[in-house]
Short mmCIF file of C-alpha atoms in Angstrom, two decimals:
data_model
loop_
_atom_site.label_atom_id
_atom_site.label_comp_id
_atom_site.label_asym_id
_atom_site.label_seq_id
_atom_site.Cartn_x
_atom_site.Cartn_y
_atom_site.Cartn_z
CA UNK A 1 18.50 -20.41 -12.75
CA UNK A 2 14.75 -20.46 -13.29
CA UNK A 3 14.70 -24.26 -13.37
CA UNK A 4 16.82 -24.44 -10.23
CA UNK A 5 14.42 -22.11 -8.46
CA UNK A 6 11.38 -24.13 -9.51
CA UNK A 7 13.03 -27.35 -8.37
CA UNK A 8 13.75 -25.77 -5.01
CA UNK A 9 10.13 -24.63 -4.69
CA UNK A 10 8.84 -28.08 -5.54
CA UNK A 11 11.17 -29.65 -2.97
CA UNK A 12 10.53 -27.10 -0.20
CA UNK A 13 7.20 -25.48 -1.11
CA UNK A 14 6.22 -24.21 2.32
CA UNK A 15 9.59 -22.72 3.34
CA UNK A 16 10.25 -21.12 -0.04
CA UNK A 17 6.80 -19.64 -0.53
CA UNK A 18 6.42 -18.30 3.00
CA UNK A 19 9.95 -16.86 3.03
CA UNK A 20 9.53 -15.08 -0.28
CA UNK A 21 6.09 -13.81 0.68
CA UNK A 22 7.34 -12.43 4.00
CA UNK A 23 10.37 -10.72 2.45
CA UNK A 24 8.30 -9.13 -0.31
CA UNK A 25 5.61 -7.95 2.11
CA UNK A 26 8.17 -6.42 4.47
CA UNK A 27 9.86 -4.81 1.47
CA UNK A 28 6.66 -2.87 0.90
CA UNK A 29 7.21 -1.00 4.18
CA UNK A 30 10.77 -0.19 3.14
CA UNK A 31 9.53 1.26 -0.15
CA UNK A 32 6.88 3.30 1.67
CA UNK A 33 9.45 4.86 3.96
CA UNK A 34 11.81 5.47 1.06
CA UNK A 35 9.12 7.22 -0.98
CA UNK A 36 8.23 9.28 2.08
CA UNK A 37 11.78 10.74 2.02
CA UNK A 38 12.32 10.18 5.71
CA UNK A 39 15.57 11.30 7.22
CA UNK A 40 15.85 8.09 9.22
CA UNK A 41 14.36 4.67 8.55
CA UNK A 42 11.99 3.32 11.18
CA UNK A 43 13.32 -0.23 11.23
CA UNK A 44 11.09 -1.16 14.17
CA UNK A 45 8.03 -0.63 11.98
CA UNK A 46 9.57 -2.72 9.21
CA UNK A 47 10.28 -5.43 11.78
CA UNK A 48 6.67 -5.40 12.97
CA UNK A 49 5.37 -5.65 9.41
CA UNK A 50 7.75 -8.55 8.76
CA UNK A 51 6.59 -10.37 11.89
CA UNK A 52 2.96 -10.15 10.76
CA UNK A 53 3.88 -11.18 7.21
CA UNK A 54 5.91 -14.23 8.24
CA UNK A 55 3.77 -15.38 11.15
CA UNK A 56 0.36 -14.97 9.57
CA UNK A 57 0.05 -13.69 6.00
CA UNK A 58 2.59 -15.99 4.39
CA UNK A 59 1.45 -19.11 6.23
CA UNK A 60 -2.23 -18.35 5.85
CA UNK A 61 -1.89 -17.72 2.12
CA UNK A 62 0.08 -20.93 1.60
CA UNK A 63 -2.56 -23.17 3.18
CA UNK A 64 -5.45 -21.08 1.88
CA UNK A 65 -4.34 -21.60 -1.72
CA UNK A 66 -4.23 -25.34 -1.17
CA UNK A 67 -7.65 -25.37 0.46
CA UNK A 68 -9.18 -23.50 -2.47
CA UNK A 69 -7.56 -25.86 -4.98
CA UNK A 70 -8.89 -28.92 -3.16
CA UNK A 71 -12.35 -27.39 -2.86
CA UNK A 72 -12.51 -26.09 -6.45
CA UNK A 73 -9.93 -28.02 -8.49
CA UNK A 74 -8.81 -26.92 -11.94
CA UNK A 75 -8.54 -23.63 -13.77
CA UNK A 76 -11.80 -23.56 -15.70
CA UNK A 77 -13.64 -20.24 -15.65
CA UNK A 78 -16.26 -21.54 -13.23
CA UNK A 79 -13.71 -22.89 -10.76
CA UNK A 80 -11.56 -19.78 -10.99
CA UNK A 81 -14.55 -17.52 -10.28
CA UNK A 82 -15.57 -19.64 -7.28
CA UNK A 83 -12.07 -19.37 -5.84
CA UNK A 84 -11.99 -15.66 -6.54
CA UNK A 85 -15.31 -14.89 -4.85
CA UNK A 86 -14.45 -16.92 -1.76
CA UNK A 87 -11.00 -15.37 -1.60
CA UNK A 88 -12.28 -11.79 -1.74
CA UNK A 89 -15.12 -12.32 0.71
CA UNK A 90 -13.18 -14.34 3.29
CA UNK A 91 -9.40 -14.11 3.02
CA UNK A 92 -9.13 -10.47 1.95
CA UNK A 93 -11.00 -8.92 4.90
CA UNK A 94 -9.28 -11.29 7.32
CA UNK A 95 -5.79 -10.43 6.03
CA UNK A 96 -6.51 -6.68 6.17
CA UNK A 97 -7.86 -6.92 9.70
CA UNK A 98 -4.86 -8.88 10.94
CA UNK A 99 -2.49 -6.32 9.45
CA UNK A 100 -4.07 -3.30 11.13
CA UNK A 101 -4.64 -4.93 14.51
CA UNK A 102 -1.42 -6.97 14.47
CA UNK A 103 0.95 -4.09 13.82
CA UNK A 104 -0.88 -1.96 16.41
CA UNK A 105 -0.51 -4.79 18.92
CA UNK A 106 3.23 -5.10 18.28
CA UNK A 107 3.60 -1.35 18.70
CA UNK A 108 1.94 -1.59 22.11
CA UNK A 109 -1.05 0.62 21.35
CA UNK A 110 -3.77 0.70 23.99
CA UNK A 111 -6.54 0.46 21.39
CA UNK A 112 -5.32 -1.99 18.76
CA UNK A 113 -8.57 -1.72 16.81
CA UNK A 114 -8.44 2.04 16.23
CA UNK A 115 -6.73 1.89 12.83
CA UNK A 116 -8.97 -1.01 11.84
CA UNK A 117 -12.15 0.88 12.71
CA UNK A 118 -11.05 4.03 10.91
CA UNK A 119 -9.54 2.53 7.75
CA UNK A 120 -10.71 -1.03 7.19
CA UNK A 121 -13.72 -0.27 5.01
CA UNK A 122 -11.84 2.13 2.72
CA UNK A 123 -8.94 -0.31 2.49
CA UNK A 124 -11.20 -3.20 1.60
CA UNK A 125 -12.91 -1.16 -1.12
CA UNK A 126 -9.52 -0.16 -2.53
CA UNK A 127 -8.43 -3.79 -2.48
CA UNK A 128 -11.39 -4.69 -4.68
CA UNK A 129 -9.83 -2.51 -7.38
CA UNK A 130 -6.59 -4.48 -7.24
CA UNK A 131 -6.80 -8.00 -5.85
CA UNK A 132 -9.57 -9.56 -7.98
CA UNK A 133 -7.52 -8.96 -11.13
CA UNK A 134 -4.31 -10.27 -9.59
CA UNK A 135 -5.94 -13.34 -8.09
CA UNK A 136 -7.78 -14.13 -11.31
CA UNK A 137 -4.40 -14.40 -13.04
CA UNK A 138 -3.09 -16.37 -10.07
CA UNK A 139 -5.87 -18.96 -10.09
CA UNK A 140 -6.06 -19.21 -13.87
CA UNK A 141 -2.39 -19.26 -14.91
CA UNK A 142 -0.03 -19.85 -11.99
CA UNK A 143 0.76 -23.41 -10.79
CA UNK A 144 -0.32 -24.16 -7.25
CA UNK A 145 3.20 -24.63 -5.88
CA UNK A 146 4.16 -20.99 -6.64
CA UNK A 147 0.83 -19.24 -6.07
CA UNK A 148 1.88 -17.91 -2.68
CA UNK A 149 5.04 -16.47 -4.23
CA UNK A 150 2.96 -14.79 -6.93
CA UNK A 151 0.66 -13.41 -4.26
CA UNK A 152 3.74 -12.12 -2.44
CA UNK A 153 4.83 -10.21 -5.55
CA UNK A 154 1.42 -8.54 -5.64
CA UNK A 155 1.54 -8.04 -1.87
CA UNK A 156 4.77 -6.07 -2.29
CA UNK A 157 2.73 -3.31 -3.94
CA UNK A 158 -0.21 -3.80 -1.60
CA UNK A 159 1.96 -3.65 1.54
CA UNK A 160 3.37 -0.31 0.38
CA UNK A 161 -0.19 0.98 0.20
CA UNK A 162 -1.14 -0.57 3.56
CA UNK A 163 1.83 0.97 5.36
CA UNK A 164 1.05 4.38 3.90
CA UNK A 165 -2.63 4.06 4.81
CA UNK A 166 -1.86 3.03 8.35
CA UNK A 167 0.64 5.80 9.06
CA UNK A 168 -0.64 8.79 7.13
CA UNK A 169 -3.49 7.77 4.80
CA UNK A 170 -7.13 6.86 5.15
CA UNK A 171 -7.28 3.63 3.15
CA UNK A 172 -8.44 5.24 -0.08
CA UNK A 173 -6.69 5.03 -3.44
CA UNK A 174 -7.05 8.78 -3.95
CA UNK A 175 -4.98 9.50 -0.84
CA UNK A 176 -2.27 7.11 -2.01
CA UNK A 177 -2.16 8.68 -5.47
CA UNK A 178 -1.92 12.14 -3.94
CA UNK A 179 1.02 10.90 -1.88
CA UNK A 180 2.78 9.36 -4.87
CA UNK A 181 2.07 12.24 -7.22
CA UNK A 182 1.73 15.41 -5.15
CA UNK A 183 0.23 18.31 -7.12
CA UNK A 184 2.69 20.93 -8.18
CA UNK A 185 2.05 24.38 -6.83
CA UNK A 186 1.42 26.66 -9.75
CA UNK A 187 2.74 30.17 -9.52
CA UNK A 188 -0.32 32.37 -9.31
CA UNK A 189 -0.36 35.19 -11.83
CA UNK A 190 -1.11 38.60 -10.33
CA UNK A 191 -4.71 39.60 -10.92
CA UNK A 192 -6.15 43.10 -11.11
CA UNK A 193 -7.68 42.57 -7.67
CA UNK A 194 -4.27 41.76 -6.21
CA UNK A 195 -2.76 44.78 -7.91
CA UNK A 196 -5.50 47.06 -6.57
CA UNK A 197 -5.14 45.70 -3.06
CA UNK A 198 -1.38 46.20 -3.24
CA UNK A 199 -1.87 49.78 -4.40
CA UNK A 200 -4.21 50.40 -1.48
CA UNK A 201 -1.75 48.95 0.96
CA UNK A 202 1.18 50.87 -0.44
CA UNK A 203 -0.11 54.17 -1.80
CA UNK A 204 2.32 56.08 -4.03
CA UNK A 205 4.41 58.62 -2.25
CA UNK A 206 3.72 62.22 -3.14
CA UNK A 207 6.61 64.07 -4.63
CA UNK A 208 7.73 67.07 -2.67
CA UNK A 209 8.02 70.13 -4.89
CA UNK A 210 10.73 72.52 -3.83
CA UNK A 211 9.89 76.04 -4.85
CA UNK A 212 12.73 78.24 -5.98
CA UNK A 213 13.15 81.63 -4.28
CA UNK A 214 11.98 84.58 -6.37
CA UNK A 215 14.66 86.77 -7.78
CA UNK A 216 14.26 90.50 -7.30
#
């Protein structure tokens, strides 16, 4: 099965890579909504994410990988680092910007740059904790004809983060971790101060003493 897949990629590199990338990227939105425990899936948002992934991200990544390989051929450390630096300073900010503005445009927002202005910088900083490591492996170990597919596998995780950041986050990793692993509310033990305040609020009732009549 693996050999059949690789033969198919070699025969149809553009269609296979772009299709897999788009499906994986759109799957990130599905995972985000599933983790958010929503009562009803917002398929229109998934559709918008898929449109951006297929129309831009997948195609751009496919041709970008080939441009980098022609410009810096081989997988020596020097060539890999050149590709990595150019990728993170050019492609990464462009891809993030297109995501924020593109989805806002498809949703019909009046100000399609609002999310970009508010969250781009944090998102880019967070990406620097993830993408350089993934792309180093990509440039150093993965053959050119499946690099876009490998990027799509990484983008599956990244798209989950992007969709969270756009809808309810701020582009930081700390916000995403708090969403994935919400802190458990510890049961607070009653302190002496709480006990005293409770006693003041509810003072003890005085017992009524019933005196017995004197016997003559």
